[in-house]
Coordinates of N, CA, C and O in Angstrom, one line a residue:
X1 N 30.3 3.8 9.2 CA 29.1 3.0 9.3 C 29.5 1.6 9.6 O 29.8 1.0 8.6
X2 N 29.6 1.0 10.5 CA 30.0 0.1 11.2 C 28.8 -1.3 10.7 O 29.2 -2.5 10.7
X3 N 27.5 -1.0 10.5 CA 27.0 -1.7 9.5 C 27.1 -2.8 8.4 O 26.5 -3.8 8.1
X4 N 28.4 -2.2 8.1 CA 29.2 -2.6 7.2 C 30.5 -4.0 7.0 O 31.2 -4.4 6.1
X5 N 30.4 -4.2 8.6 CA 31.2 -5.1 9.2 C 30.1 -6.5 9.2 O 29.0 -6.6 9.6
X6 N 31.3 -7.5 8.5 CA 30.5 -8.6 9.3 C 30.7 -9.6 10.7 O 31.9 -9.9 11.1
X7 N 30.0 -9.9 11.1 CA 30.0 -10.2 12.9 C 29.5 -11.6 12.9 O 28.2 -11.6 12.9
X8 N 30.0 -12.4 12.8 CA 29.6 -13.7 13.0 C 29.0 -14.0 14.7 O 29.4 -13.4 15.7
X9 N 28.2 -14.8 14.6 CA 27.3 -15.4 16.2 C 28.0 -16.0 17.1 O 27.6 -15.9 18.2
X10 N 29.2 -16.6 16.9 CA 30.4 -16.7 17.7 C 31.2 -15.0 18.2 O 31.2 -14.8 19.4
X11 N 31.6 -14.1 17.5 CA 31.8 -13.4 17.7 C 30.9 -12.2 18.7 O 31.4 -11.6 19.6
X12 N 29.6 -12.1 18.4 CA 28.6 -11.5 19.3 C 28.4 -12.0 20.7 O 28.5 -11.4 21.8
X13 N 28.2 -13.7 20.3 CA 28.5 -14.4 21.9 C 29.6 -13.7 22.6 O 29.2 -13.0 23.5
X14 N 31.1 -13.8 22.2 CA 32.0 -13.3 22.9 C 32.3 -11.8 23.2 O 33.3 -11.4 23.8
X15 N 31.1 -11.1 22.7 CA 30.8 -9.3 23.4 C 32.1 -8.6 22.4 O 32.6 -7.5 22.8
X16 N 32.7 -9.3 20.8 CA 33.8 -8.6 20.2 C 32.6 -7.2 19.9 O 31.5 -7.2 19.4
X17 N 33.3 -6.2 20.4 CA 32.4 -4.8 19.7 C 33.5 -3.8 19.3 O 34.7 -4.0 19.6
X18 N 33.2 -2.5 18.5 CA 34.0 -1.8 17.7 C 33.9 -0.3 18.1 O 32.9 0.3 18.4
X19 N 35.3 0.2 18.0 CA 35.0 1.9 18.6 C 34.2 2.3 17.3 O 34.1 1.9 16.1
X20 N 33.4 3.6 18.3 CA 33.1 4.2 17.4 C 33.6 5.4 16.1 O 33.2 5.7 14.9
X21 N 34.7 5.8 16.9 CA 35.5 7.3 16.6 C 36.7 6.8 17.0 O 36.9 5.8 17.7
X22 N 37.4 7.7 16.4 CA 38.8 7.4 16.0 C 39.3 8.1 17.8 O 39.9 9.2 17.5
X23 N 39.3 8.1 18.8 CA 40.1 7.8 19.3 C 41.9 7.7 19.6 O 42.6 7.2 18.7
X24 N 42.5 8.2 20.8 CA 43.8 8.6 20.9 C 44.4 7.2 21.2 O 45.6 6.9 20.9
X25 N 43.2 5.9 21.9 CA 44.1 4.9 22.0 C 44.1 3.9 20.8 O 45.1 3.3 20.4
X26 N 42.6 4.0 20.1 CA 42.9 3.4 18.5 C 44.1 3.7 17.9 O 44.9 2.9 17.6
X27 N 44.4 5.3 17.5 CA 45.2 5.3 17.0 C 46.9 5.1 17.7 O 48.0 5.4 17.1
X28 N 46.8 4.9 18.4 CA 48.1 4.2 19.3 C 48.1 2.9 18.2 O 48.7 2.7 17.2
X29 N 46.9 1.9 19.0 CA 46.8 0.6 18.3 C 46.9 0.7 16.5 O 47.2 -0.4 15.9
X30 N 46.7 1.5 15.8 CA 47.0 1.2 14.8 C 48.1 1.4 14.4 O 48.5 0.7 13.5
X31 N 49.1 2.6 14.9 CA 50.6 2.6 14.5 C 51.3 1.1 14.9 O 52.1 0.4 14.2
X32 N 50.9 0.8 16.3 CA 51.3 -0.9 16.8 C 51.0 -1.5 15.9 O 51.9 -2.2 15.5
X33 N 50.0 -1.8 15.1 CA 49.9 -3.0 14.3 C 50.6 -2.5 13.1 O 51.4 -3.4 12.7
X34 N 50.7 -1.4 12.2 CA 51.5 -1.1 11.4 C 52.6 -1.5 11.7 O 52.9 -2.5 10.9
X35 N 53.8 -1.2 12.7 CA 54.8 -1.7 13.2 C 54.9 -2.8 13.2 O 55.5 -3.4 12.3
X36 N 54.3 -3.4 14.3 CA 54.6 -5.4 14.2 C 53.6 -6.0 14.4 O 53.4 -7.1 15.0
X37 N 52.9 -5.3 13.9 CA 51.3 -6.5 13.0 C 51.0 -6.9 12.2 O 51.9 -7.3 11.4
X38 N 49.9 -7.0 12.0 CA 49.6 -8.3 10.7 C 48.1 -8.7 11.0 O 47.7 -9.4 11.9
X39 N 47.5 -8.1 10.1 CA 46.0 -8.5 10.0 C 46.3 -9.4 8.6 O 47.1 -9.2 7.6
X40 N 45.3 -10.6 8.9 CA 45.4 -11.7 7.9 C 43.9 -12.1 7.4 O 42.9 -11.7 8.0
X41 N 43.8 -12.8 6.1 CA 42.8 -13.2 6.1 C 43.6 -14.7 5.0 O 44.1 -14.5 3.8
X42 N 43.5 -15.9 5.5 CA 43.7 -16.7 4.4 C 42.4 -17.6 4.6 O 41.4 -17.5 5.4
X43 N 42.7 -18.6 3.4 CA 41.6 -19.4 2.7 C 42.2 -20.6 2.6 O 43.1 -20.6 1.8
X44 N 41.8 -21.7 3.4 CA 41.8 -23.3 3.1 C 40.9 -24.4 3.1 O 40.1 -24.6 4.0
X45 N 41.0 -24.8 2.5 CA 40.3 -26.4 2.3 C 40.3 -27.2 3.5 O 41.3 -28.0 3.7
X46 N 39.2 -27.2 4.1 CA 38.5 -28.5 5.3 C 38.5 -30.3 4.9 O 38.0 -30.8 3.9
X47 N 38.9 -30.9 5.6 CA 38.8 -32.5 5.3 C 37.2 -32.9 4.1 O 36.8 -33.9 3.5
X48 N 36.7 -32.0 4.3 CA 35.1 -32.1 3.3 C 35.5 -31.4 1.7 O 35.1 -31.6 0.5
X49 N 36.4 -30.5 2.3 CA 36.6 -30.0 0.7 C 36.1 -28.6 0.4 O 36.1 -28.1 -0.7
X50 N 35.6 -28.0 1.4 CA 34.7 -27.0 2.1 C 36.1 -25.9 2.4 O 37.1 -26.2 3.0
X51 N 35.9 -24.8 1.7 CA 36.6 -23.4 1.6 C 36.6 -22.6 3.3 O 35.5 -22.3 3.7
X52 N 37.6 -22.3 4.2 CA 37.2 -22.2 5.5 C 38.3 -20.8 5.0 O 39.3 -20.7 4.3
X53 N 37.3 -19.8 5.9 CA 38.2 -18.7 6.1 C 38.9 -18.4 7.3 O 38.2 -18.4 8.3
X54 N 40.1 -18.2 7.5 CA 40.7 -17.5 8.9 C 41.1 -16.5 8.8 O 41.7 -16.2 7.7
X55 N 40.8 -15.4 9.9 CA 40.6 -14.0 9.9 C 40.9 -13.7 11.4 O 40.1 -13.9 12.3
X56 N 42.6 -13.0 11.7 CA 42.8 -12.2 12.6 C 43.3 -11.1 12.4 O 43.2 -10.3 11.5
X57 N 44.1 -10.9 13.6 CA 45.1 -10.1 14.1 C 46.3 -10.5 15.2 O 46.2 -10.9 16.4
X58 N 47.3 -10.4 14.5 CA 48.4 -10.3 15.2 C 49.2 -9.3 15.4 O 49.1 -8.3 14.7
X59 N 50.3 -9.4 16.7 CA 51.2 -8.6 17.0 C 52.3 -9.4 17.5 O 52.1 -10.3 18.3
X60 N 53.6 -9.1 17.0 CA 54.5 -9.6 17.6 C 55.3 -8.7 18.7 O 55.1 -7.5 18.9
X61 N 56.3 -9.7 19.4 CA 56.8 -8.2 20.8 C 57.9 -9.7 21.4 O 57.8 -11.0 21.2
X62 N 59.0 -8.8 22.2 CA 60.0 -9.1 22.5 C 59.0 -10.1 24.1 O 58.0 -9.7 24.5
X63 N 59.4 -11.2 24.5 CA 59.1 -11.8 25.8 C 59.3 -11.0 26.7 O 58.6 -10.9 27.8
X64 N 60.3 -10.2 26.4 CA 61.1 -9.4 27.9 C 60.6 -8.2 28.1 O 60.7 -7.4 29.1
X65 N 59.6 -8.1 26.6 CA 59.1 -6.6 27.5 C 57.6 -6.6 27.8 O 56.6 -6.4 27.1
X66 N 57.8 -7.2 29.4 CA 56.0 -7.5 30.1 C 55.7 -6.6 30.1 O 54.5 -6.7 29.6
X67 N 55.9 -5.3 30.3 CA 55.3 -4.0 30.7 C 54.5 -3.7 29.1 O 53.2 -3.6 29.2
X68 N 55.0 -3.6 28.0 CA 54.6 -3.6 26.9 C 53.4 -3.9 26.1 O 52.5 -3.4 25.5
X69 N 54.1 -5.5 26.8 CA 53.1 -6.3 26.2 C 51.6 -6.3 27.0 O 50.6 -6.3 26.3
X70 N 51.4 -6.3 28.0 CA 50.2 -5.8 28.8 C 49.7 -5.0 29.1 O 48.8 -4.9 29.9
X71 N 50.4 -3.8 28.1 CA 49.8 -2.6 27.5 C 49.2 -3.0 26.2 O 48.1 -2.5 26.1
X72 N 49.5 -3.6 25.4 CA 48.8 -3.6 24.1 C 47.5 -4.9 24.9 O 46.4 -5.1 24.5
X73 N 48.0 -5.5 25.7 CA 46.5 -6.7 25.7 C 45.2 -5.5 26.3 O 44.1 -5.4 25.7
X74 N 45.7 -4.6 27.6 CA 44.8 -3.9 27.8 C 43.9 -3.2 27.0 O 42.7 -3.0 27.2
X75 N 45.0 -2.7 25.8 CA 44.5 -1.8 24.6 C 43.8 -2.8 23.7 O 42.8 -2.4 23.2
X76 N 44.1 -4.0 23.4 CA 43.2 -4.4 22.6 C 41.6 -4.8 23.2 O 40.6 -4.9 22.6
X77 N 42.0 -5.0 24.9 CA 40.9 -5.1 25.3 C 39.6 -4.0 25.9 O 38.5 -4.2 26.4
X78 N 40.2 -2.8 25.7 CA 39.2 -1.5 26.1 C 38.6 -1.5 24.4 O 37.4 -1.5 24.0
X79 N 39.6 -1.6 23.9 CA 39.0 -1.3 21.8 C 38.0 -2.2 21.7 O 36.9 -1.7 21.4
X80 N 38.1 -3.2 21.9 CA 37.0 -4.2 21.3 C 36.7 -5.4 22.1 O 36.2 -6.4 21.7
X81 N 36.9 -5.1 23.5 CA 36.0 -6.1 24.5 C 35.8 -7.4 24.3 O 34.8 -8.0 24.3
X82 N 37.2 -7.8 23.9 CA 37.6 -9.2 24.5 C 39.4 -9.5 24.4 O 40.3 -9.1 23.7
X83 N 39.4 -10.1 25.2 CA 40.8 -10.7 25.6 C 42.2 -10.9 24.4 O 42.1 -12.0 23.9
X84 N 43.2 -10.2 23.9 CA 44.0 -11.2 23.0 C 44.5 -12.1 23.4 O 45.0 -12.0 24.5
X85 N 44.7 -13.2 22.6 CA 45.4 -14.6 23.2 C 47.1 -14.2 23.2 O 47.8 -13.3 22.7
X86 N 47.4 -15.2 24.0 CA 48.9 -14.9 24.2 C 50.3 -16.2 24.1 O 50.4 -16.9 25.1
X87 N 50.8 -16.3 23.3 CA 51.3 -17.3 22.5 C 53.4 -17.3 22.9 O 54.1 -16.3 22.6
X88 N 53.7 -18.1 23.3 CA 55.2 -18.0 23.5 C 55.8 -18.5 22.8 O 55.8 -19.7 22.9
X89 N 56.4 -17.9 21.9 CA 57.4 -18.7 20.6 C 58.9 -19.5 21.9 O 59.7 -18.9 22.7
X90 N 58.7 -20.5 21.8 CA 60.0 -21.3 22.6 C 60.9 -21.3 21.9 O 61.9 -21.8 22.4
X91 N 61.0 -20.8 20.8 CA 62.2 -21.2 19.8 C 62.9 -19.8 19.8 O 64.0 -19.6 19.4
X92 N 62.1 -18.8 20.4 CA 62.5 -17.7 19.9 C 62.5 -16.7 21.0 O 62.3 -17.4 22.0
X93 N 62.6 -15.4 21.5 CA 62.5 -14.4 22.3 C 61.6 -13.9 22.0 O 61.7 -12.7 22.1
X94 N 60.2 -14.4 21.3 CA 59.1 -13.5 20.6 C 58.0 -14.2 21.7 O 58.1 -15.3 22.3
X95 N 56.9 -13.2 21.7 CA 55.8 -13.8 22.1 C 54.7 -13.5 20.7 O 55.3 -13.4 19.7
X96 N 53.6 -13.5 20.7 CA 52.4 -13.7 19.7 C 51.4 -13.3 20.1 O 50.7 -14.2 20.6
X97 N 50.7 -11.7 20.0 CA 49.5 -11.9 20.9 C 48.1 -11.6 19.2 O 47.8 -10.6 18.4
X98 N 47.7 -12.7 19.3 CA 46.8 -13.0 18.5 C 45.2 -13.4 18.5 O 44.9 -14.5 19.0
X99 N 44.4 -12.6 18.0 CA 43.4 -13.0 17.8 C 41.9 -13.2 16.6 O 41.5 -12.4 15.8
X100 N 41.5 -14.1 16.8 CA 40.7 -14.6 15.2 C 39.3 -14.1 15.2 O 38.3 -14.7 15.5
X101 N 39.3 -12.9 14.8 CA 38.0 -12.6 14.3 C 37.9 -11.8 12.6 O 38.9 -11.2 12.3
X102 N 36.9 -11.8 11.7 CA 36.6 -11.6 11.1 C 36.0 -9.7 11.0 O 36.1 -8.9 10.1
X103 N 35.6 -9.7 12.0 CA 34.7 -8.7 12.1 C 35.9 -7.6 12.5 O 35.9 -6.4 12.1
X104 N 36.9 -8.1 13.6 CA 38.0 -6.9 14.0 C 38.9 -6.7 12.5 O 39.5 -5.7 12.3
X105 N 38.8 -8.0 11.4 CA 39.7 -7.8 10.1 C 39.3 -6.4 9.6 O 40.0 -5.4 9.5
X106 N 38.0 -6.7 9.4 CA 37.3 -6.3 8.4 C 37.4 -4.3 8.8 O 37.6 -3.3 8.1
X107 N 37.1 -4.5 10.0 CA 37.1 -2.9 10.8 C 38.5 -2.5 10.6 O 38.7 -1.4 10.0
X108 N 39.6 -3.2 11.1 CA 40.9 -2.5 10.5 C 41.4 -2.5 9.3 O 42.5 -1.9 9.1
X109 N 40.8 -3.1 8.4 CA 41.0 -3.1 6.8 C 40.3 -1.7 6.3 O 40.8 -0.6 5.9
X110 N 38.9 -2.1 6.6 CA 38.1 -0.8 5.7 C 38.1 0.4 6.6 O 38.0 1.5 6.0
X111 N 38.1 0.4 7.7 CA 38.0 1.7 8.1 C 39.5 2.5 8.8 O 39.7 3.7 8.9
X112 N 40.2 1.5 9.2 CA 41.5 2.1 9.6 C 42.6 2.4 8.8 O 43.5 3.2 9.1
X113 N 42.5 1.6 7.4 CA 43.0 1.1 6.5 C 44.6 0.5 6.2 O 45.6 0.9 5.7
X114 N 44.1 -0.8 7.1 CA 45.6 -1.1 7.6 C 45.3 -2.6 6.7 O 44.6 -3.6 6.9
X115 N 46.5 -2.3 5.3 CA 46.8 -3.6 4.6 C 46.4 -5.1 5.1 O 46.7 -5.7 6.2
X116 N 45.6 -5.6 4.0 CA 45.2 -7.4 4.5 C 47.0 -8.0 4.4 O 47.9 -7.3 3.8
X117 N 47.2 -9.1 5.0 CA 48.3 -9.7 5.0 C 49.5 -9.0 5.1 O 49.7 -8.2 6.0
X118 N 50.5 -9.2 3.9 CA 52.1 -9.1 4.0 C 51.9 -7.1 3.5 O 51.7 -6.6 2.4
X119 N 52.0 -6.8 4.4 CA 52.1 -5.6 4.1 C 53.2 -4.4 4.1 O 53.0 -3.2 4.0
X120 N 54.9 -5.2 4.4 CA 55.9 -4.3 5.1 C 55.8 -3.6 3.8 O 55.2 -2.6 3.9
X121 N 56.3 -3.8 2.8 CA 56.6 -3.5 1.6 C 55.5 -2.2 0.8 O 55.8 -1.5 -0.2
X122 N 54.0 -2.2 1.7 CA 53.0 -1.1 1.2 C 52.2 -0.3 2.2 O 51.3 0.4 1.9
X123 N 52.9 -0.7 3.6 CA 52.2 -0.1 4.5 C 52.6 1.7 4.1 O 53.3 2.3 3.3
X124 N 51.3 2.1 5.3 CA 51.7 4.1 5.0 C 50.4 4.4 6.0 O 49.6 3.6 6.4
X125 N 50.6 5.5 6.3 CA 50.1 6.2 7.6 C 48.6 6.1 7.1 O 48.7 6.3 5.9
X126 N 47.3 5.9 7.4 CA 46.0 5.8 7.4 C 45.9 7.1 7.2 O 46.5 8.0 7.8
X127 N 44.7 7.1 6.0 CA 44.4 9.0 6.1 C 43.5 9.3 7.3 O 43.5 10.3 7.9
X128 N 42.8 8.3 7.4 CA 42.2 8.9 9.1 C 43.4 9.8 10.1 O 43.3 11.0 10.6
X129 N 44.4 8.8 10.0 CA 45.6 9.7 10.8 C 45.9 11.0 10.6 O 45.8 12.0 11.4
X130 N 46.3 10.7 8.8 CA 46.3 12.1 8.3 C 45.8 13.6 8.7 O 46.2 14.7 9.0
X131 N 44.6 12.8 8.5 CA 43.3 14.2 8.5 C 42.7 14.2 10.1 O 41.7 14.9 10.4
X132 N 43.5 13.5 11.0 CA 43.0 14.2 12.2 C 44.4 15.5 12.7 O 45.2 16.0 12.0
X133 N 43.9 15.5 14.5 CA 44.6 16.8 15.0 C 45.8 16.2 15.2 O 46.1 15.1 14.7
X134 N 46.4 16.9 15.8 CA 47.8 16.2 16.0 C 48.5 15.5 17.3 O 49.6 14.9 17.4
X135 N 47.4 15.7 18.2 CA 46.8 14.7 19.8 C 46.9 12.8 18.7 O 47.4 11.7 18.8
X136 N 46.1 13.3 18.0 CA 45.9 11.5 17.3 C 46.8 11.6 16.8 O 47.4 10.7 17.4
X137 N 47.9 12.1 15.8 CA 49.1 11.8 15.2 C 50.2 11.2 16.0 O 50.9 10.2 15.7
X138 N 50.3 11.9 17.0 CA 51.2 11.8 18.5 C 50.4 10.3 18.4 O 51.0 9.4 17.8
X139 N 49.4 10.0 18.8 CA 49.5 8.8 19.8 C 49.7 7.9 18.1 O 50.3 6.9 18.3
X140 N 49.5 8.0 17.1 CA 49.8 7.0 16.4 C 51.6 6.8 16.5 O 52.2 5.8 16.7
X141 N 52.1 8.0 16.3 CA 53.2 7.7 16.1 C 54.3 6.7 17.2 O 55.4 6.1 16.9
X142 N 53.6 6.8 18.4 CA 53.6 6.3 19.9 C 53.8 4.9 19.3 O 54.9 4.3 19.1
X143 N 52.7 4.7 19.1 CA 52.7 3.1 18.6 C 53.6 2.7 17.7 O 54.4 1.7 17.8
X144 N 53.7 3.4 16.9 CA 54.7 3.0 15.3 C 56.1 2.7 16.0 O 56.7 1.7 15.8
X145 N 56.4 4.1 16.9 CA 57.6 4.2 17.3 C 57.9 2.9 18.4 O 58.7 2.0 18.1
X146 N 57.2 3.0 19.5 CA 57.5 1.6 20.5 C 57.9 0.4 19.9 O 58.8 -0.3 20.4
X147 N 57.2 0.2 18.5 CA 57.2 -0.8 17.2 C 59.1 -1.2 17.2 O 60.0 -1.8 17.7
X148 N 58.6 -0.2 16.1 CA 59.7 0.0 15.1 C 61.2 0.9 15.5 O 62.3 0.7 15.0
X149 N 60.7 2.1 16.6 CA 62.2 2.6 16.2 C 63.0 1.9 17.6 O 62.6 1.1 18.5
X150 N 64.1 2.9 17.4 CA 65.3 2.8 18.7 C 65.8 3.4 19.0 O 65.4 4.4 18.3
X151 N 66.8 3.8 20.0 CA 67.4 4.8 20.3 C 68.5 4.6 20.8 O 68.7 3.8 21.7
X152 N 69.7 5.5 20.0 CA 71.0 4.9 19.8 C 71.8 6.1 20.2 O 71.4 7.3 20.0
X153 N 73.1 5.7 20.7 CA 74.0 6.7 21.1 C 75.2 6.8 20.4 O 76.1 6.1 20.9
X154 N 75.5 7.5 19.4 CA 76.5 7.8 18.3 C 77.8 8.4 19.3 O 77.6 8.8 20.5
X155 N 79.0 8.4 18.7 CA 80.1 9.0 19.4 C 80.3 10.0 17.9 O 81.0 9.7 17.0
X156 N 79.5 11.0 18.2 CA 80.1 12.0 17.1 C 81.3 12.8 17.6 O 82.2 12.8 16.8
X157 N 81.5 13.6 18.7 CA 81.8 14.5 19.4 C 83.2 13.8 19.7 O 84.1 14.6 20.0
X158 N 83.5 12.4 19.6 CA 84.6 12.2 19.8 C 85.2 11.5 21.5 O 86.2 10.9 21.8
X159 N 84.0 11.9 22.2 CA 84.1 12.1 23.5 C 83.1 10.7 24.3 O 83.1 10.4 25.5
X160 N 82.6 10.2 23.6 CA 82.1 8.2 24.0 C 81.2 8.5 23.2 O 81.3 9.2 22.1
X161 N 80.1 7.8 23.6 CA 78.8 7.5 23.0 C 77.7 8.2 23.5 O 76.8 7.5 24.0
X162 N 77.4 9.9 23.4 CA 76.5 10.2 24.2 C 76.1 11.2 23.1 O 76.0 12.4 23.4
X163 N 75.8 11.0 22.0 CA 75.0 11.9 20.9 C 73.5 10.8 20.6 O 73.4 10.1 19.6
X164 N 72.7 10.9 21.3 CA 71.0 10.2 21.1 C 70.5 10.5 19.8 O 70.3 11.6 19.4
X165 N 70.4 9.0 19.1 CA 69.8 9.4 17.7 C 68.4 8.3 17.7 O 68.4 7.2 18.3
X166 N 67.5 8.8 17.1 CA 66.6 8.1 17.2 C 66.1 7.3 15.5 O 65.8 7.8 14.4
X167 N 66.1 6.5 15.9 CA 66.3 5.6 14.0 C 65.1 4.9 14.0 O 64.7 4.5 15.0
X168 N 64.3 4.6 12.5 CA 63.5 3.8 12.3 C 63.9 3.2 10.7 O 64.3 4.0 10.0
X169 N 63.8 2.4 10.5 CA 63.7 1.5 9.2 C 62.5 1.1 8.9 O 61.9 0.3 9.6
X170 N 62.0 1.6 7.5 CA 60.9 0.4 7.0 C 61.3 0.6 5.8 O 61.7 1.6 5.3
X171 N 61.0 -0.7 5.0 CA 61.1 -1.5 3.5 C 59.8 -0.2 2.7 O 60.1 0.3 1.6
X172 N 58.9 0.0 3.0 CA 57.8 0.8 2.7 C 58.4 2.5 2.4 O 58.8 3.5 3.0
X173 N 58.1 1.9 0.8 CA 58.7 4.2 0.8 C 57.6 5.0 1.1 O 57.4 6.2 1.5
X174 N 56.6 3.8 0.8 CA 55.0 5.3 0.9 C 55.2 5.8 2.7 O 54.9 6.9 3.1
X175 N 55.7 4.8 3.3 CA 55.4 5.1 5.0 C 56.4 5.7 4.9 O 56.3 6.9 5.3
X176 N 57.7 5.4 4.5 CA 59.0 6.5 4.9 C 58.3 8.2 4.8 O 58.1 9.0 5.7
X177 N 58.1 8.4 3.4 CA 57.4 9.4 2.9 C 56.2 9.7 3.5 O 56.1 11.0 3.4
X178 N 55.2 9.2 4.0 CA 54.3 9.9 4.8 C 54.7 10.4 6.2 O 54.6 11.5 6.5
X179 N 55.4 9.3 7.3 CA 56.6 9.9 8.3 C 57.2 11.3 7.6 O 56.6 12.3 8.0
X180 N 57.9 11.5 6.9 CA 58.5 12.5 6.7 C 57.4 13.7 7.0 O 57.6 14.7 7.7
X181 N 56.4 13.5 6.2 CA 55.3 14.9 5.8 C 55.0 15.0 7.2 O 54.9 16.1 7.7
X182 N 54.8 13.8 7.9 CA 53.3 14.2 9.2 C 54.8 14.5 10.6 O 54.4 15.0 11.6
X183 N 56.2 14.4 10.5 CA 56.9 14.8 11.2 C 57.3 16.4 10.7 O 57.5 17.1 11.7
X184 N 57.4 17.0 9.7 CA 57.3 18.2 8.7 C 56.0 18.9 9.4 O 56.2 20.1 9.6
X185 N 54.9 18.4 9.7 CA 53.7 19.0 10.0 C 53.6 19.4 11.4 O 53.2 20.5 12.0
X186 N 54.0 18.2 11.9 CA 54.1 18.4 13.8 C 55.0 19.4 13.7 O 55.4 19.9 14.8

């Protein structure tokens, strides 16, 4: 029930609108932001004294990987019909693709259920994910994985480096442990 979101008149101006159904590319995008996102919502004080809320979404990503990265702007822009901004850390090999709405928080909080703020430490697969087919598990894991894992070449055999292992790390045991079950299932 989408109802349920609030949509500020700046926001409507700019045509932000919301899938309806869970979708193979949402859930791409939500393993991506699980990976190296970050939905935020903080609270500060205005020169009046006045409580201001800020409410986005972020994704972080290597500079070097254009191909990548203009896959997730495309994807954020078919999902919710407007543009993410695009941000160059100079200090760093990161870019920032971020954007401030309230109404995109609020949709991937309550209905995707992807942790407000600092979430490495409690993230875990959405039961949406859960409880769909395994077409949507695939593309979430798509995301998570582009994210988060890597692919490494062990010298078990003795013979160079040509044993392919595929590795992920997260701080999060609930997500280690739901990976485990929804790879168990596929």
């Amino acid at each position: 029930d989408l109802s349920k979101i609030e949509i500020s008149q700046s926001e409507k101006k700019r045509g932000v609108k919301f899938p309806t159904s869970l979708s193979e590319d949402l859930a791409e995008f939500i393993g991506i932001v699980i990976g190296d996102g970050h939905v935020f919502q903080r609270s500060s004080l205005n020169s009046k004294g006045h409580v201001i809320i800020r409410s986005g979404v972020s994704i972080s990503c290597n500079k070097n990987e254009e191909l990548y990265i203009n896959h997730i702007i495309r994807l954020f822009f078919d999902l919710f019909g407007v543009p993410i901004k695009y941000y160059v850390d100079k200090r760093s090999q990161t870019v920032a693709l971020i954007y401030g709405s309230l109404g995109i928080v609020q949709f991937l909080h309550k209905f995707c259920e992807i942790p407000l703020n600092k979430k490495t430490e409690i993230a875990f697969i959405p039961t949406i994910i859960k409880n769909s087919n395994n077409i949507i598990k695939c593309c979430f894991l798509r995301g998570l994985a582009d994210t988060d894992f890597s692919v490494v070449f062990q010298n078990r055999t003795g013979k160079g480096h040509n044993y392919p292992v595929i590795k992920g790390r997260f701080k999060s045991k609930i997500l280690v442990q739901d990976l485990e079950e929804l790879f168990v299932n596929l």
